[in-house]
Structures are given as structure tokens and as C-alpha cells.
Coordinates of C-alpha atoms in Angstrom, one line a residue:
Chain I
M364 CA -98.7 234.5 96.6
R365 CA -101.8 232.8 95.0
A366 CA -103.4 232.3 98.5
I367 CA -102.8 235.9 99.3
F368 CA -104.4 237.0 96.1
T369 CA -107.3 234.5 96.5
I370 CA -108.2 235.8 100.0
A371 CA -107.6 239.5 99.1
W372 CA -109.8 239.3 96.0
K373 CA -112.6 237.4 97.7
D374 CA -112.6 239.9 100.7
L375 CA -112.3 242.9 98.5
K376 CA -115.3 241.8 96.5
A377 CA -117.2 241.1 99.7
L378 CA -116.3 244.6 101.1
L379 CA -117.2 246.5 97.9
T380 CA -120.5 244.7 97.3
N381 CA -121.6 245.0 100.9
P382 CA -124.4 247.6 101.5
L383 CA -122.2 248.9 104.3
F384 CA -119.7 250.2 101.9
Y385 CA -122.4 252.1 100.0
V386 CA -123.8 253.6 103.2
I387 CA -120.4 254.7 104.3
G388 CA -119.5 256.0 100.8
G389 CA -122.8 257.8 100.5
M390 CA -122.6 259.5 103.8
C391 CA -119.0 260.6 103.3
T392 CA -120.0 262.0 99.9
V393 CA -122.7 264.0 101.5
L394 CA -120.3 265.5 104.0
W395 CA -117.6 266.1 101.4
S396 CA -119.9 267.8 99.0
Y397 CA -121.2 270.1 101.6
T398 CA -117.9 271.1 103.1
Y399 CA -116.0 271.2 99.9
M400 CA -118.5 273.5 98.2
R401 CA -118.6 275.8 101.1
S402 CA -114.9 276.2 101.4
L403 CA -114.6 276.6 97.6
L404 CA -117.2 279.4 97.7
E405 CA -115.5 281.1 100.6
F406 CA -112.2 280.8 98.8
A407 CA -113.7 282.5 95.7
E408 CA -115.1 285.3 97.9
R409 CA -111.7 286.0 99.5
S410 CA -109.9 285.8 96.2
R411 CA -112.1 288.5 94.9
M412 CA -111.2 290.7 97.8
F413 CA -107.5 290.2 97.2
A414 CA -107.9 290.8 93.5
Q415 CA -108.2 294.6 94.3
P416 CA -105.2 296.6 93.0
G417 CA -102.5 297.1 95.6
M418 CA -103.2 293.9 97.5
D419 CA -100.8 290.9 98.0
S420 CA -101.2 287.7 96.1
G421 CA -104.4 286.1 97.4
P422 CA -105.0 282.9 99.3
N423 CA -103.7 279.7 97.9
I424 CA -106.3 277.1 96.9
Q425 CA -103.9 274.3 97.8
N426 CA -103.5 275.5 101.4
T427 CA -107.1 276.4 102.0
V428 CA -109.7 274.3 100.1
I429 CA -107.8 271.1 99.3
M430 CA -105.9 270.9 102.6
A431 CA -109.2 271.2 104.5
H432 CA -110.7 268.6 102.3
I433 CA -107.9 266.2 103.0
S434 CA -107.9 266.8 106.7
L435 CA -111.6 266.1 106.8
T436 CA -111.1 262.9 104.8
N437 CA -108.5 261.8 107.2
L438 CA -110.8 262.5 110.2
L439 CA -113.5 260.5 108.5
F440 CA -111.2 257.6 107.9
I441 CA -110.3 257.4 111.6
F442 CA -114.0 256.6 112.3
V443 CA -115.1 254.9 109.1
L444 CA -112.3 252.5 108.3
P445 CA -112.7 250.4 111.5
A446 CA -116.3 249.9 110.3
L447 CA -115.0 248.6 107.0
T448 CA -112.3 246.4 108.5
M449 CA -114.4 245.1 111.4
R450 CA -115.8 242.1 109.4
L451 CA -112.4 240.9 108.0
L452 CA -111.7 238.4 110.8
A453 CA -114.4 238.8 113.4
E454 CA -117.1 237.9 110.9
E455 CA -115.1 234.8 109.8
K456 CA -115.0 233.7 113.4
R457 CA -118.6 234.4 114.1
M458 CA -119.8 232.6 111.0
R459 CA -117.4 229.7 111.6
T460 CA -115.8 230.2 108.2
Y461 CA -112.6 230.7 110.1
D462 CA -112.5 226.9 110.2
L463 CA -112.2 226.8 106.5
L464 CA -109.2 229.2 106.4
L465 CA -107.4 227.4 109.3
T466 CA -107.8 224.0 107.7
S467 CA -106.7 225.1 104.2
P468 CA -103.1 224.7 103.1
I469 CA -102.3 228.3 103.7
T470 CA -100.2 230.1 106.3
A471 CA -101.3 232.6 108.9
T472 CA -99.1 235.1 107.2
Q473 CA -101.0 234.6 103.9
I474 CA -104.3 235.1 105.7
A475 CA -103.2 238.3 107.5
V476 CA -101.6 239.8 104.4
G477 CA -104.5 238.9 102.1
K478 CA -107.0 240.4 104.5
F479 CA -104.9 243.5 104.8
F480 CA -104.8 244.1 101.1
A481 CA -108.6 243.6 100.8
G482 CA -109.2 246.2 103.5
W483 CA -106.6 248.6 102.0
G484 CA -108.2 248.2 98.6
A485 CA -111.6 249.3 100.0
A486 CA -109.9 252.2 101.7
V487 CA -108.2 253.3 98.5
A488 CA -111.6 253.1 96.7
L489 CA -113.0 255.4 99.3
A490 CA -110.0 257.8 99.0
G491 CA -110.6 257.6 95.2
I492 CA -114.0 259.1 95.7
S493 CA -112.7 261.9 97.8
L494 CA -110.0 262.6 95.1
L495 CA -112.8 263.4 92.6
Y496 CA -113.4 266.8 94.3
P497 CA -109.9 268.3 93.8
L498 CA -109.8 266.8 90.3
A499 CA -113.1 268.3 89.4
T500 CA -111.8 271.7 90.7
R501 CA -109.0 271.5 88.1
L502 CA -111.6 271.8 85.4
V503 CA -112.1 275.5 86.4
V504 CA -108.9 276.4 88.3
S505 CA -105.4 275.3 87.6
Y506 CA -103.1 274.5 90.5
P507 CA -100.0 272.4 90.8
M508 CA -100.8 268.7 90.9
G509 CA -97.6 267.7 92.8
P510 CA -98.8 268.5 96.3
L511 CA -102.1 266.9 95.6
F512 CA -100.5 263.7 94.8
S513 CA -98.1 263.7 97.7
A514 CA -101.1 264.4 99.9
Y515 CA -102.9 261.4 98.5
L516 CA -99.9 259.2 98.7
G517 CA -99.7 260.2 102.4
M518 CA -103.4 259.5 102.8
I519 CA -103.2 256.1 101.2
L520 CA -100.3 255.2 103.6
V521 CA -102.2 256.6 106.6
A522 CA -105.3 254.7 105.5
G523 CA -103.2 251.6 105.3
A524 CA -102.1 252.1 108.9
Y525 CA -105.8 252.5 110.0
V526 CA -106.7 249.3 108.1
A527 CA -103.9 247.3 109.6
V528 CA -104.9 248.6 113.1
G529 CA -108.6 247.7 112.3
L530 CA -107.6 244.3 111.1
F531 CA -105.7 243.6 114.3
A532 CA -108.7 244.7 116.3
S533 CA -110.8 242.4 114.2
A534 CA -108.5 239.5 114.9
L535 CA -108.7 240.0 118.6
T536 CA -112.5 239.4 119.0
E537 CA -115.5 237.5 117.7
S538 CA -117.7 240.5 118.2
I539 CA -118.0 242.9 115.3
M540 CA -119.1 245.7 117.7
L541 CA -116.0 245.3 119.9
S542 CA -113.8 245.1 116.8
V543 CA -115.1 248.6 115.6
V544 CA -114.6 250.1 119.0
L545 CA -111.1 248.7 119.5
G546 CA -110.1 249.8 116.0
L547 CA -111.4 253.3 116.7
I548 CA -109.6 253.6 120.0
F549 CA -106.3 252.4 118.5
N550 CA -106.6 254.8 115.6
I551 CA -107.4 257.8 117.9
L552 CA -104.5 256.8 120.1
L553 CA -102.1 256.7 117.1
W554 CA -103.3 260.1 116.0
F555 CA -103.3 261.9 119.3
I556 CA -100.3 260.3 121.0
S557 CA -98.2 263.4 120.5
Q558 CA -100.6 265.3 122.8
G559 CA -98.9 263.7 125.7
A560 CA -95.4 264.6 124.5
G561 CA -95.2 267.7 126.6
E562 CA -92.2 270.0 126.0
G563 CA -88.5 269.5 126.6
H564 CA -88.7 266.1 128.1
F565 CA -86.2 263.5 126.9
Y566 CA -89.1 261.5 125.4
T567 CA -90.8 264.4 123.6
P568 CA -89.2 263.8 120.2
V569 CA -89.8 260.1 120.4
V570 CA -93.5 260.5 121.2
E571 CA -94.0 263.2 118.6
Y572 CA -92.3 261.0 116.0
L573 CA -94.8 258.2 116.8
S574 CA -97.8 260.3 116.0
L575 CA -99.5 259.8 112.7
G576 CA -100.4 263.5 112.5
Q577 CA -96.8 264.6 112.4
H578 CA -96.0 262.4 109.4
F579 CA -99.2 263.1 107.5
V580 CA -98.7 266.9 107.7
G581 CA -95.5 266.5 105.8
F582 CA -97.3 264.7 102.9
I583 CA -100.0 267.4 102.8
M584 CA -97.4 270.1 102.5
G585 CA -96.1 268.3 99.5
A586 CA -93.0 266.7 101.0
V587 CA -92.7 263.0 100.5
K588 CA -90.2 262.3 103.3
L589 CA -88.4 259.0 103.4
N590 CA -88.6 258.7 107.2
S591 CA -92.4 259.3 107.2
T592 CA -92.9 256.7 104.4
V593 CA -90.7 254.2 106.3
F594 CA -92.5 255.0 109.5
L595 CA -96.0 254.4 108.0
L596 CA -94.9 251.2 106.2
S597 CA -93.4 249.9 109.4
L598 CA -96.6 250.7 111.3
I599 CA -98.6 248.7 108.7
T600 CA -96.1 245.8 108.9
L601 CA -96.2 245.8 112.7
F602 CA -100.0 245.5 112.9
V603 CA -100.2 243.0 110.0
F604 CA -97.5 241.0 111.9
L605 CA -99.5 241.2 115.2
T606 CA -102.6 240.0 113.3
Q607 CA -100.5 237.1 111.9
R608 CA -99.5 236.2 115.5
V609 CA -103.1 236.2 116.7
V610 CA -104.2 234.0 113.7
E611 CA -101.3 231.7 114.3
S612 CA -102.1 231.5 118.0
S613 CA -105.4 229.8 117.3
R614 CA -103.4 226.8 116.3
W615 CA -101.9 226.3 119.7
R616 CA -104.3 228.0 122.1
Chain C
M962 CA -103.3 206.8 106.2
I963 CA -104.1 208.4 109.6
E964 CA -102.1 207.4 112.6
V965 CA -103.1 208.8 116.0
R966 CA -100.7 208.2 118.9
E967 CA -101.3 209.0 122.6
L968 CA -103.4 212.0 121.7
S969 CA -104.5 214.2 124.6
K970 CA -106.1 217.6 124.7
H971 CA -106.9 219.8 127.7
Y972 CA -109.2 222.7 127.7
G973 CA -107.9 224.5 130.8
E974 CA -108.6 222.0 133.6
R975 CA -111.0 219.9 131.5
L976 CA -109.6 216.8 129.8
A977 CA -111.3 216.6 126.4
I978 CA -109.6 213.6 125.1
N979 CA -107.3 211.3 126.9
A980 CA -104.4 209.3 125.2
L981 CA -106.3 208.2 122.1
N982 CA -104.7 205.6 119.8
F983 CA -106.1 204.5 116.5
S984 CA -105.3 204.2 112.9
V985 CA -107.3 204.5 109.7
K986 CA -106.2 202.6 106.6
K987 CA -106.4 203.9 103.0
G988 CA -109.9 203.6 101.6
E989 CA -111.6 202.8 104.9
V990 CA -114.8 204.5 106.0
V991 CA -114.5 204.9 109.8
G992 CA -117.4 206.0 112.0
F993 CA -116.5 208.0 115.0
L994 CA -119.2 207.4 117.5
G995 CA -119.9 208.8 120.9
P996 CA -122.4 210.7 123.0
N997 CA -122.3 214.5 122.8
G998 CA -119.2 216.0 124.3
A999 CA -117.2 212.8 124.1
G1000 CA -114.4 214.5 122.2
K1001 CA -115.2 213.6 118.6
S1002 CA -115.0 217.1 117.3
T1003 CA -111.9 217.8 119.2
T1004 CA -110.1 214.7 117.8
M1005 CA -111.2 215.7 114.2
K1006 CA -110.1 219.3 114.6
I1007 CA -106.6 218.0 115.7
I1008 CA -106.4 215.7 112.7
T1009 CA -107.2 218.5 110.4
G1010 CA -104.5 220.7 111.9
Y1011 CA -107.1 223.2 113.1
M1012 CA -105.8 223.0 116.7
A1013 CA -102.8 221.5 118.4
P1014 CA -103.1 218.7 121.0
S1015 CA -101.7 219.0 124.5
S1016 CA -99.6 215.9 123.9
G1017 CA -99.3 213.0 121.4
S1018 CA -98.9 213.0 117.7
V1019 CA -100.9 212.6 114.5
T1020 CA -99.5 211.6 111.1
V1021 CA -101.5 211.9 107.9
A1022 CA -100.2 210.2 104.8
G1023 CA -96.8 210.1 106.5
F1024 CA -96.7 213.8 107.3
D1025 CA -96.8 215.0 110.9
V1026 CA -99.7 217.4 111.4
F1027 CA -97.5 219.8 113.4
E1028 CA -94.3 219.6 111.4
D1029 CA -95.9 219.8 108.0
P1030 CA -99.4 221.2 108.5
I1031 CA -99.6 222.5 104.9
E1032 CA -98.9 219.1 103.4
V1033 CA -101.5 217.5 105.6
K1034 CA -104.1 220.2 104.9
R1035 CA -103.6 219.7 101.2
R1036 CA -104.7 216.1 101.6
I1037 CA -107.7 216.7 103.8
G1038 CA -111.3 217.9 103.0
Y1039 CA -113.0 218.9 106.2
L1040 CA -116.7 219.5 106.9
P1041 CA -117.0 221.1 110.4
E1042 CA -120.1 220.9 112.5
T1043 CA -121.3 224.2 111.1
P1044 CA -120.7 224.3 107.3
P1045 CA -118.1 227.1 106.7
V1046 CA -120.0 228.9 104.0
Y1047 CA -120.1 232.7 103.2
H1048 CA -123.7 233.8 103.1
D1049 CA -122.9 236.6 100.7
M1050 CA -121.3 234.4 98.0
Y1051 CA -122.7 232.5 95.2
V1052 CA -122.4 228.7 95.3
G1053 CA -120.2 228.4 92.2
D1054 CA -118.0 231.3 93.2
Y1055 CA -117.6 229.9 96.7
L1056 CA -116.5 226.5 95.5
R1057 CA -114.0 228.2 93.1
F1058 CA -112.7 230.2 96.0
V1059 CA -112.2 227.1 98.1
A1060 CA -110.5 225.3 95.2
N1061 CA -108.1 228.2 94.9
L1062 CA -107.5 228.2 98.6
K1063 CA -106.7 224.5 98.5
G1064 CA -104.1 225.3 95.8
C1065 CA -105.8 223.1 93.1
D1066 CA -104.3 223.2 89.7
R1067 CA -105.6 226.3 87.9
T1068 CA -106.4 224.5 84.7
R1069 CA -108.5 221.9 86.5
L1070 CA -110.5 224.5 88.5
T1071 CA -113.7 224.6 86.5
G1072 CA -113.7 220.8 86.2
L1073 CA -113.2 220.3 89.9
V1074 CA -116.0 222.8 90.8
N1075 CA -118.4 221.1 88.3
S1076 CA -117.7 217.6 89.6
A1077 CA -118.2 218.7 93.2
L1078 CA -121.5 220.3 92.2
E1079 CA -122.5 217.2 90.4
K1080 CA -121.6 214.8 93.2
T1081 CA -123.6 216.8 95.7
G1082 CA -126.5 217.5 93.3
L1083 CA -126.1 221.3 93.5
Q1084 CA -126.0 222.1 89.8
D1085 CA -129.3 223.8 89.9
V1086 CA -128.3 226.2 92.7
R1087 CA -124.8 227.1 91.6
G1088 CA -125.9 230.7 90.7
R1089 CA -127.7 231.3 94.0
L1090 CA -126.6 233.1 97.1
I1091 CA -125.6 230.7 99.8
G1092 CA -127.4 232.8 102.4
N1093 CA -130.7 232.2 100.7
L1094 CA -130.4 228.4 100.6
S1095 CA -132.1 226.1 103.0
K1096 CA -130.2 224.4 105.8
G1097 CA -130.0 221.1 103.9
F1098 CA -128.5 222.8 100.9
K1099 CA -126.0 224.7 103.0
Q1100 CA -124.9 221.4 104.5
R1101 CA -124.5 220.1 101.0
V1102 CA -122.5 223.1 100.0
G1103 CA -120.4 222.4 103.0
L1104 CA -119.8 218.9 101.8
A1105 CA -119.1 220.1 98.2
Q1106 CA -116.5 222.4 99.8
A1107 CA -114.8 219.4 101.4
L1108 CA -114.9 217.5 98.2
V1109 CA -113.9 220.2 95.7
S1110 CA -110.1 219.7 95.9
D1111 CA -110.6 215.9 95.4
P1112 CA -108.7 215.2 98.7
E1113 CA -107.5 211.8 99.7
I1114 CA -109.1 212.1 103.1
L1115 CA -112.5 213.4 104.0
I1116 CA -113.3 214.3 107.5
L1117 CA -117.0 214.9 108.2
D1118 CA -118.1 216.1 111.5
E1119 CA -121.7 215.1 112.0
P1120 CA -122.6 215.5 108.3
T1121 CA -126.4 214.8 108.8
V1122 CA -127.1 216.9 111.8
G1123 CA -130.1 219.2 111.4
L1124 CA -131.3 217.7 108.1
D1125 CA -134.8 216.4 107.5
P1126 CA -135.2 212.6 107.1
K1127 CA -135.2 212.7 103.3
Q1128 CA -132.0 214.8 103.2
V1129 CA -130.4 212.5 105.8
A1130 CA -131.1 209.6 103.5
E1131 CA -129.6 211.5 100.5
M1132 CA -126.6 212.5 102.6
R1133 CA -126.0 208.8 103.5
Q1134 CA -126.4 207.8 99.9
L1135 CA -123.9 210.4 98.9
I1136 CA -121.4 209.2 101.5
R1137 CA -121.9 205.7 100.2
T1138 CA -121.1 206.8 96.7
L1139 CA -117.9 208.5 97.9
K1140 CA -116.7 205.2 99.5
G1141 CA -113.7 203.8 97.7
Q1142 CA -112.7 207.1 96.2
H1143 CA -111.7 208.7 99.5
T1144 CA -110.6 207.6 103.0
I1145 CA -113.5 208.8 105.1
V1146 CA -113.7 209.6 108.8
L1147 CA -117.2 210.7 109.9
S1148 CA -118.4 211.4 113.4
T1149 CA -121.9 211.0 114.6
H1150 CA -124.1 210.2 117.5
I1151 CA -126.7 208.7 115.3
L1152 CA -126.2 204.9 115.1
P1153 CA -128.0 204.0 111.9
E1154 CA -125.7 206.3 110.1
V1155 CA -122.7 204.1 111.1
Q1156 CA -124.5 201.0 110.1
A1157 CA -125.4 202.5 106.8
S1158 CA -122.0 203.7 105.7
C1159 CA -119.0 202.5 107.8
D1160 CA -116.6 199.6 107.6
K1161 CA -115.2 200.3 111.0
V1162 CA -116.5 201.9 114.2
I1163 CA -114.5 203.7 116.9
I1164 CA -116.7 204.3 119.9
I1165 CA -115.4 207.1 122.1
N1166 CA -116.7 208.2 125.5
S1167 CA -115.4 210.8 127.9
G1168 CA -112.3 211.2 125.8
K1169 CA -111.4 207.6 125.7
I1170 CA -111.8 204.9 123.1
V1171 CA -114.1 202.2 124.5
A1172 CA -114.3 200.0 121.4
E1173 CA -112.6 199.9 118.0
N1174 CA -113.7 197.2 115.6
S1175 CA -115.6 196.3 112.5
L1176 CA -119.4 196.3 112.8
E1177 CA -119.7 192.5 112.8
G1178 CA -116.6 192.1 115.0
L1179 CA -118.2 194.5 117.5
S1180 CA -121.4 192.6 117.8
K1181 CA -119.5 189.3 118.1
Q1182 CA -117.3 190.8 120.7
M1183 CA -120.2 192.0 122.8
S1184 CA -122.4 188.9 122.4
S1185 CA -119.7 186.4 123.2
G1186 CA -120.8 184.4 126.2
G1187 CA -124.0 186.4 126.4
G1188 CA -126.0 184.3 124.0
H1189 CA -129.0 185.4 122.0
S1190 CA -132.5 186.1 122.9
I1191 CA -135.3 185.0 120.7
S1192 CA -138.8 186.5 120.7
V1193 CA -141.6 184.2 119.7
R1194 CA -145.2 185.1 119.0
V1195 CA -147.8 182.4 118.8
R1196 CA -151.6 182.3 118.1
R1197 CA -152.6 179.6 120.7
N1198 CA -151.5 177.9 123.8
Q1199 CA -149.0 180.4 124.9
E1200 CA -148.8 179.1 128.5
V1201 CA -148.1 175.5 127.3
I1202 CA -145.4 176.7 124.9
V1203 CA -143.7 178.7 127.6
R1204 CA -143.4 175.7 129.9
G1205 CA -142.5 173.3 127.0
L1206 CA -139.8 175.5 125.6
S1207 CA -137.7 175.5 128.8
S1208 CA -137.1 171.7 128.3
V1209 CA -135.7 172.2 124.8
P1210 CA -131.9 171.7 124.8
G1211 CA -129.9 174.9 124.6
V1212 CA -132.6 177.1 126.1
R1213 CA -131.6 178.8 129.3
A1214 CA -134.8 180.5 130.3
T1215 CA -138.2 181.4 129.0
T1216 CA -140.4 184.3 130.0
N1217 CA -144.0 185.0 129.1
M1218 CA -144.0 188.6 128.2
G1219 CA -147.8 188.8 127.5
N1220 CA -148.0 189.2 123.8
F1221 CA -144.8 187.4 123.1
I1222 CA -142.4 184.9 124.7
E1223 CA -138.8 185.7 125.3
V1224 CA -136.4 182.8 125.1
Q1225 CA -132.9 183.1 126.3
T1226 CA -130.6 180.7 124.5
D1227 CA -126.9 179.7 124.4
G1228 CA -126.5 181.6 121.1
D1229 CA -126.1 178.5 119.0
E1230 CA -128.0 178.4 115.7
T1231 CA -129.1 174.8 116.2
T1232 CA -130.9 175.9 119.3
V1233 CA -132.9 178.4 117.2
E1234 CA -133.8 175.6 114.9
R1235 CA -134.9 173.4 117.8
V1236 CA -137.1 176.2 119.2
A1237 CA -138.7 176.8 115.9
G1238 CA -139.3 173.1 115.4
Y1239 CA -140.8 172.7 118.8
V1240 CA -143.3 175.6 118.4
V1241 CA -144.4 174.3 114.9
Q1242 CA -144.7 170.7 116.2
Q1243 CA -147.0 171.8 119.0
G1244 CA -149.3 173.4 116.4
A1245 CA -149.5 176.6 118.4
G1246 CA -149.7 178.8 115.2
L1247 CA -146.3 180.5 114.9
L1248 CA -146.8 184.1 114.0
E1249 CA -143.3 185.5 114.4
L1250 CA -139.9 184.3 115.5
R1251 CA -137.1 186.8 115.7
V1252 CA -133.5 186.3 116.8
Q1253 CA -132.3 189.5 118.5
A1254 CA -128.7 190.0 117.7
L1255 CA -127.1 192.6 119.8
A1256 CA -127.7 195.8 117.8
L1257 CA -125.3 198.6 117.6
E1258 CA -127.6 200.6 119.7
D1259 CA -127.3 198.1 122.6
I1260 CA -123.5 197.9 122.2
F1261 CA -123.3 201.7 122.2
I1262 CA -125.4 202.1 125.4
K1263 CA -123.6 199.2 127.1
L1264 CA -120.2 200.6 126.3
T1265 CA -120.8 204.3 127.1
S1266 CA -122.9 203.7 130.2
T1267 CA -120.5 201.3 131.9
E1268 CA -117.7 203.8 131.2
T1269 CA -119.5 206.7 132.9
A1270 CA -120.4 204.4 135.8
H1271 CA -116.8 204.4 137.0

């Protein structure tokens, strides 16, 4: 437990104090600020139209502004998180500090889990920045908090899956570049796997179930489903386990 | 303390080390000597549990490296060829991280870090980023890292490589001060290093041990039957002395080398005495008389070159 914490804490500090994190955070903030403000203004415009007598109840801020914000954040995460996680193991190998980890009295599992938590921590920090936008909106508009939190729970779990995938990619190679590209491809694969599901085949429901998107949508709609939670946690476990196998394999390769 | 039995390692087709057998006793300082690519680093990596051998076994303090890797790693401090330091960490933080990783007692953490800093003379740089330190200091941080958990065994892979002469001298001094507190295995291809700090030498070449002995034992072993050679420098009458010396008992041959005379003897000390006596008696003006014991350098070259000749 202590070894996991030691590694996680050291790597989280390294991730959060690295200029890369600030560049990524800064660029994301620019993008979020621009799109969030635009969709908020658009929403205000349309609400005014619907406010005329005799019209239906207007558009819902949850479904328009916040959902769009969360979808954008998720899209960004697909690309940005592999860049954060790329260093976790590839850098250790490149700088030969891997030798220190492998000759310390710790197990491959502790290394993999510690590294995962460090990456997840950084992802949660980034998600935290994006959460500021909907929270700030609450200063002027009141809307139910429930769906917002279920959406963020989902986002944190999905981000965990991206981090685990990125960590696995990082374990496979000594090259940081390759680690980013691999992580990216794995992430995109997980997101778009349902595209190949087709319709009416015997494998359609299986493939659809494997897609991250299907599960994430549930969380955004405000439904914390047990099967989605279990699916995402298993996905995280699977990739952390695969990472552990790769780390362990350096002992006998 | 360390028992290595029939240790072999293949890298694909290439045989890196071939059936090594040796043991290191508690408190010994053992020099692991060999030309580049002889298998020194491979052997050390296997002892530390970094990689597994193709066959054979290693036990450290009674624990098998592959059955109980955690127990073994707890007892070893390892300095690899490249010091395993994080360039974006501060020296003090880094050592604290390593001490935590090695599972040191939490209450002793600060004390351990301080004593490692003190031993390696790093107190002044504890608040600096490792990435900004010079190579010599990085190497020292690497050594501090190996020392910080106060391990029973220290394994140092070429600890002085890439250092300037002053730093090399400091590093050797440091290793000497560590003697007695730890069992030390150090690898090198620099011979004075072994002479400076080791009790025992293991010479390895092309993956095989070609000699394993104490320093004196090794020179004795190599010079037995071979005799000594003495070099003599005189001021006058060099030609006469060369001819005269060949009749001194115990001298096998003399050669006039120009500015000195080389005298081959049977290796007996009384012969040396007789040679010195003869030169002085002839009034040739003795300037220098040196007995050339077989130096480690010669032993090394002899052992490693005959081995590759096969």
C-alpha cells in the first residue's frame, strides 16, 4: 500500500508540476471558454424566443449547454490524456530510472497501480477545471445538480479508462512519441468500436456494449447504471493488469 | 552473503555469461573486472533481481533471488551504469522517495536521507534539481540512492565511469570509507580502482570467470615459475655490468635496453640482493633498481587475451 502511494504521489507531483500539464490545461481552457460561452449565449437567445406567451417550455440548459460541454471535454480527453500518460513508464525506461523501480522491493502490481493512480489524479484535476464552467453557470441560473454529478462521475470513470489505456501504451515502448500514438489509437478504437456493430447480427449487442460511448451517454443523461460502472471499472482493471504483465515480463524477458 | 551457482544468460543466440560460480562473504569488497562486454553488468543485474538468468541460481543472504525477490531487493543497494535519477526532482526529495520505495522505517526516514547526503558529500546540493547537477554530482546522487536504505549489500556498476580524475579519487575514497559497513561488489574495467579498494578480484572474460583470488594471491599465482624481472639503471660502464651480471647466481638473462638493463631472475629475493651488491661493488654508479612484480594490469591482459585466443 505504501509503495503504491509513494509511486502515485511522486508521479502525480511530476505530472502536475510539468510544463506539459500547464500547456494542456491552458489550451483546453481556451477551447472550453470559447465554446461554452458561445453555447451559453445561443441558449439565452433561444430561451428568449421561447419566453413568448403561448410557446412550450423552452430548451433545457442541461441538455444543450452542459451536455455539449461534457461531450467536448470527453473528445479532448481522448487526445490529451495519452499525452499526459505517455511519460509514466516510457520515460522511466528512457531515463534508465526503470532500473530503480525494478530493483526496489516492490511488485509489478504496485508499480502499475501506483502509476495508474498518478495518471488518474492528473486527469481528475483536468476534469476539475472543466467542472468550473457548469458550476459558475449556477451563479446565475439554477438547474438540478444531480445529472451534472452523474455526468462527471461518468467522465471520471471514462477518463480512468483512457489513463489505463495510455499507461498500457506507455509500458509497451521506450519511445514517448509511439506511446502517445498507441494510446490515441487504443482510445479511438474503444470509442468507435460500436461503428462496426452493424444491425441485427448476433454480435451487434456485444460490440455495442463494448463501446465507451454507449456507457458514457447513460451517465450524461443522469443515469448511474450499475452495468456501465462495472464495465468501466473492469476496463480500467484489465488495462492496469495488462500493464502489470508487461512490467513483470521485463524480469524474465 | 552472495552465492552464485552455474549462472548462465543468453540474449537470443548470444551467450552473455556462461556457468558462473562464485561467492562473496559478508563484509568483503569484491572487484568484478573484465573488458567491456564481458558480462559484468549482466551478472550484477541478475544478482539484483532486475532480470532472470537462463539457468543457474543466485542466493543473497540465504534468499533465492527468484523465489523471494522482494526479500533480496530489500537487502541490496544498486547503482546501475547510468544513475537512475529523475531530472525533475530535488536531491533531498529524490532520496526520500527512494527510501520510501525501499520500505525504510518511516520514523528513520529523515535520518537516513541525511546520513546518505553526508556520506556522499551532497548536503550543499540537497535543494537543487538533479537535472541541473553536473555528471559527477549525478553519479554521487546515484550512489546516495544506493546507500540511503543502509543496505547490507552494495552493488556498484562502474561507479567511476565518466568522472574527472578528482571525482574518481573522491569516489574511491568514498568506497574505501564504506568498506566494513557493507558487503560491496563493484565492477570496473579500470585496474587501479580494484587495487585501490578491493579485497578480492574476480576477472571475467567472454562470460567466464578466468581468475578469482585476492590481489596478492593473484600476482603470486601468475608469477609462480615465471620469476621477476629487475630493471637497473647505472651511470657508468653499462656494457661491463651487462656482461658481469649474467654470471651472478640466480640471474637467467640480461639484456641491454639502452638506457637501462633488464635482468631476468629466478624470482628469489636473495638474487635481487646479489644483483644490487654486484652493481654497487663495480662502482658503476647505481641510479635505480626496480623489481617489477607482475602488476594487475599484466595479469589482466594475460588472462583476458589468452582466453580470447581460443
